[in-house]
XYZ file of C-alpha atoms in Angstrom:
313
model
C -5.675 24.518 42.912
C -6.449 22.085 40.096
C -4.663 23.248 36.943
C -6.005 21.983 33.623
C -3.872 21.511 30.523
C -3.613 19.604 27.280
C -1.392 16.535 27.434
C 1.162 17.381 24.736
C 4.789 17.714 25.764
C 4.784 21.476 25.182
C 1.469 21.996 26.979
C 2.772 20.032 29.961
C 5.929 22.141 30.037
C 3.766 25.257 30.114
C 1.483 23.849 32.795
C 4.323 22.787 35.081
C 6.071 26.118 34.550
C 2.954 27.890 35.827
C 2.400 25.331 38.599
C 5.970 25.765 39.846
C 5.580 29.538 40.017
C 2.362 29.177 41.992
C 3.940 26.633 44.337
C 6.903 28.934 44.860
C 4.392 31.574 45.978
C 2.974 29.138 48.533
C 0.004 27.583 46.701
C -0.713 23.859 46.369
C -1.283 22.858 42.744
C -2.403 19.618 41.059
C -1.992 19.286 37.264
C -4.916 17.644 35.412
C -4.570 16.696 31.719
C -7.209 16.778 28.967
C -7.437 15.661 25.354
C -8.986 18.334 23.124
C -10.602 18.179 19.706
C -7.560 19.800 18.162
C -5.352 17.072 19.652
C -7.535 14.257 18.349
C -7.966 15.430 14.747
C -4.468 15.306 13.286
C -5.128 14.426 9.651
C -6.812 17.737 8.729
C -5.356 21.269 8.573
C -6.657 23.480 11.380
C -8.136 25.877 8.839
C -10.357 23.114 7.452
C -11.796 21.928 10.766
C -13.626 25.247 11.065
C -14.239 25.263 14.786
C -13.336 27.905 17.354
C -11.694 26.776 20.559
C -10.231 23.598 19.053
C -7.687 23.381 21.864
C -9.746 24.925 24.660
C -13.359 23.702 24.737
C -12.818 20.693 26.986
C -10.933 22.811 29.508
C -13.588 25.535 29.308
C -16.262 23.042 30.343
C -14.142 21.811 33.251
C -13.658 25.386 34.471
C -17.358 26.120 34.274
C -18.387 22.974 36.147
C -15.701 23.468 38.796
C -13.621 20.389 37.949
C -10.526 22.581 37.675
C -9.572 25.981 39.088
C -7.504 27.323 36.200
C -6.389 26.379 32.698
C -3.088 27.165 31.006
C -3.018 27.770 27.247
C -0.658 28.975 24.584
C -2.405 32.314 24.260
C -2.383 32.127 20.463
C -4.752 29.104 20.782
C -7.222 31.038 22.915
C -10.222 32.600 21.103
C -10.403 36.376 21.413
C -13.893 36.042 22.921
C -14.133 33.582 25.801
C -17.273 31.646 26.747
C -19.608 33.464 29.174
C -18.434 32.980 32.728
C -14.728 32.662 31.911
C -12.035 35.335 32.008
C -8.399 35.744 31.062
C -6.961 36.166 34.550
C -3.275 36.564 33.689
C -0.823 36.675 30.794
C 2.744 35.608 31.490
C 5.932 37.264 30.276
C 6.379 36.485 26.619
C 9.007 34.145 25.238
C 10.405 34.980 21.779
C 7.453 35.733 19.469
C 9.230 34.786 16.238
C 8.608 31.981 13.829
C 11.606 29.781 13.149
C 12.940 27.990 10.096
C 13.783 24.415 11.052
C 15.844 22.903 8.256
C 15.954 19.296 7.113
C 19.265 17.767 8.279
C 20.337 17.359 4.653
C 19.787 21.038 3.824
C 22.665 23.212 5.023
C 21.404 26.649 4.048
C 19.235 29.395 5.480
C 15.911 30.698 4.166
C 17.638 32.869 1.581
C 19.404 29.768 0.234
C 16.227 27.834 -0.550
C 16.216 26.717 -4.188
C 13.456 27.500 -6.665
C 10.342 25.493 -5.766
C 11.626 24.509 -2.318
C 9.164 22.672 -0.065
C 8.324 24.011 3.395
C 5.914 22.436 5.880
C 3.372 24.301 8.008
C -0.314 23.926 8.798
C -0.703 27.670 9.430
C -2.508 29.781 6.831
C -0.775 32.847 8.273
C 2.666 31.353 7.636
C 1.669 30.043 4.215
C 0.318 33.419 3.068
C 3.365 35.378 4.209
C 5.811 32.838 2.782
C 4.059 32.997 -0.597
C 4.062 36.790 -0.490
C 7.829 36.662 0.057
C 8.594 33.800 -2.351
C 5.704 32.831 -4.681
C 7.711 29.861 -5.981
C 7.743 28.048 -2.639
C 5.676 24.882 -2.256
C 3.820 24.609 1.051
C 2.765 21.270 2.530
C 0.613 20.741 5.611
C 1.997 19.150 8.767
C 0.155 18.581 12.061
C 1.066 17.121 15.429
C 2.993 18.289 18.471
C 6.420 19.875 18.102
C 8.542 16.687 18.352
C 6.167 14.915 15.948
C 6.459 17.666 13.350
C 10.245 17.617 13.596
C 10.258 13.817 13.210
C 8.021 14.132 10.135
C 10.409 16.724 8.704
C 13.454 14.552 9.262
C 11.755 11.595 7.546
C 10.594 13.697 4.572
C 12.057 15.184 1.402
C 11.057 18.723 2.481
C 13.638 21.461 2.792
C 12.308 22.571 6.152
C 9.392 23.411 8.404
C 8.200 26.584 10.115
C 7.516 26.401 13.857
C 7.205 28.883 16.702
C 10.585 29.635 18.249
C 8.991 29.743 21.719
C 7.928 26.100 21.620
C 11.337 24.961 20.415
C 13.069 26.924 23.171
C 10.760 25.600 25.887
C 11.370 22.008 24.810
C 15.153 22.491 24.588
C 14.982 22.032 20.825
C 16.346 25.463 19.949
C 19.438 23.810 18.458
C 17.155 22.866 15.560
C 16.460 26.533 14.773
C 18.361 27.318 11.608
C 17.034 30.866 11.487
C 14.598 33.127 13.290
C 12.448 34.597 10.559
C 12.785 38.340 10.119
C 9.474 40.128 10.901
C 9.909 41.965 7.587
C 9.192 38.558 5.999
C 6.810 37.043 8.521
C 4.958 38.631 11.417
C 4.081 36.152 14.191
C 0.685 34.868 15.238
C -1.327 37.002 17.624
C 0.000 36.383 21.175
C 2.663 33.914 20.010
C 5.076 33.145 22.841
C 2.746 34.190 25.682
C 0.768 31.962 28.022
C -2.839 32.758 28.938
C -4.259 31.665 32.279
C -8.056 31.312 32.359
C -10.386 30.832 35.316
C -14.057 31.296 36.157
C -15.007 34.959 36.504
C -16.910 34.143 39.683
C -13.722 32.753 41.291
C -12.257 36.108 42.239
C -9.930 34.584 44.842
C -8.170 32.452 42.218
C -8.075 35.240 39.627
C -6.511 37.621 42.168
C -3.793 35.054 42.956
C -3.095 34.381 39.275
C -2.816 38.068 38.490
C -0.526 38.749 41.431
C 1.817 35.803 40.806
C 1.862 35.429 37.030
C 0.811 38.579 35.164
C 3.351 40.590 33.173
C 2.227 44.155 32.478
C 4.144 44.779 29.247
C 3.122 41.474 27.682
C -0.483 42.037 28.748
C -0.568 45.399 26.973
C 1.065 43.943 23.855
C -1.279 40.984 23.498
C -4.305 43.128 24.347
C -3.533 45.211 21.251
C -2.898 42.136 19.101
C -6.045 40.336 20.232
C -8.153 43.474 19.717
C -6.896 43.647 16.134
C -7.693 39.967 15.570
C -11.150 40.305 17.145
C -12.021 43.269 14.890
C -10.896 41.299 11.835
C -12.926 38.303 13.077
C -9.856 36.134 12.716
C -8.717 32.754 13.973
C -7.160 29.607 12.531
C -9.252 30.063 9.387
C -7.740 33.416 8.323
C -4.118 34.561 7.828
C -3.895 37.469 10.275
C -0.528 38.337 11.833
C 0.416 40.910 14.476
C 3.330 41.908 16.652
C 3.170 44.438 19.484
C 5.955 45.512 21.796
C 6.716 48.362 24.207
C 9.791 50.498 23.594
C 10.606 53.488 25.825
C 7.051 53.508 27.140
C 5.434 53.500 23.684
C 3.378 50.572 22.382
C 4.178 49.737 18.750
C 1.910 47.433 16.763
C 2.464 45.848 13.334
C -0.369 44.003 11.597
C -0.698 42.112 8.331
C -3.234 40.191 6.254
C -2.295 38.258 3.106
C -4.083 36.160 0.536
C -3.212 32.460 0.629
C -1.279 32.643 -2.638
C 0.619 35.716 -1.458
C -0.563 37.847 -4.371
C -2.176 40.417 -2.065
C -0.433 41.529 1.109
C -1.689 44.355 3.321
C 0.428 45.610 6.182
C 0.259 48.594 8.544
C 1.880 49.923 11.720
C 0.732 52.142 14.569
C 1.960 53.417 17.922
C 0.357 54.746 21.079
C 0.065 54.488 24.833
C 0.080 51.016 26.446
C -2.976 52.191 28.415
C -4.870 52.412 25.123
C -3.817 48.990 23.803
C -7.349 47.867 22.964
C -8.098 51.046 20.997
C -4.758 50.810 19.191
C -5.518 47.272 18.035
C -8.987 48.152 16.781
C -7.707 51.260 15.004
C -4.961 49.324 13.212
C -7.501 46.697 12.161
C -9.607 49.487 10.639
C -6.547 50.731 8.750
C -5.936 47.246 7.366
C -9.592 46.986 6.329
C -9.383 50.365 4.596
C -6.363 49.099 2.645
C -8.140 46.000 1.374
C -7.816 43.405 4.146
C -11.587 42.968 4.203
C -11.671 41.901 0.562
C -8.853 39.409 1.176
C -10.570 37.915 4.218
C -13.969 37.705 2.522
C -12.455 35.836 -0.412
C -10.718 33.362 1.914
C -13.872 32.759 3.948
C -15.977 32.320 0.801
C -13.527 29.754 -0.567
C -13.593 27.857 2.747
C -17.397 27.885 3.076
C -19.229 24.572 2.451
C -20.723 24.148 -1.015
C -24.468 24.234 -0.338
C -26.818 23.120 -3.142
C -30.624 23.088 -3.133
C -32.180 19.728 -4.048
């Protein structure tokens, strides 16, 4: 099997983790690296690039033309609707879904100790919106690049800290830099954060059967199915601050969802529970609840503000 991946340090860790599991099950695997649009454009926040599949399009094309057999993605980077001919063959067991506060070496406190007007770095609209809803005084600056690059930028800055996914820090053995895992009461994670999505061509049933048998985790699959259904109904992505967290407890699937305005002044949140077998319906239903509570108005305002200024001449 030819396994496609981005070339960042974290993406390579994920790819080799999957490759090793497949090899352990008796399959020969070759890792092939790609540079994606999202990797090449580093001077612009993701929300301003305005393109779906920023980290997946090059791998999608390789899957469709048969250059590779499967592609490994951080599932939160994967659009909720895949290109025709491709399918999500397996979702791996989830690492920690939380966001993490990574403090500047000169700042000794936790999140609650941040001074008035403290500066935090993140390129995520979801993180920005929830941080501002929690602490309107915080100043948010944009930071792009892979995980080690963002940490290096933090250490060389005058910021108080940065917000990164705990899963990436753990996978790169950088969890010692986690000052605090952010309480979900303050910040819900990105849809599918911590899970890996394995994609292959729908016509390649032999490969998809192998991937499902070797890699798929049932509980994580149900959880992210609910989260991704919520995001799909809200028509979300990098351009909108949608957050969700699903988990199974005693056989019941619990789902939290949130949408916030970028300045934090409006924050809509809701919860729901149901059967893991009805994960898709649960996600759609919770999205409808959020819309009924005003999420649609928030999202429309954000999209209108991000739309290009078109003038007739």
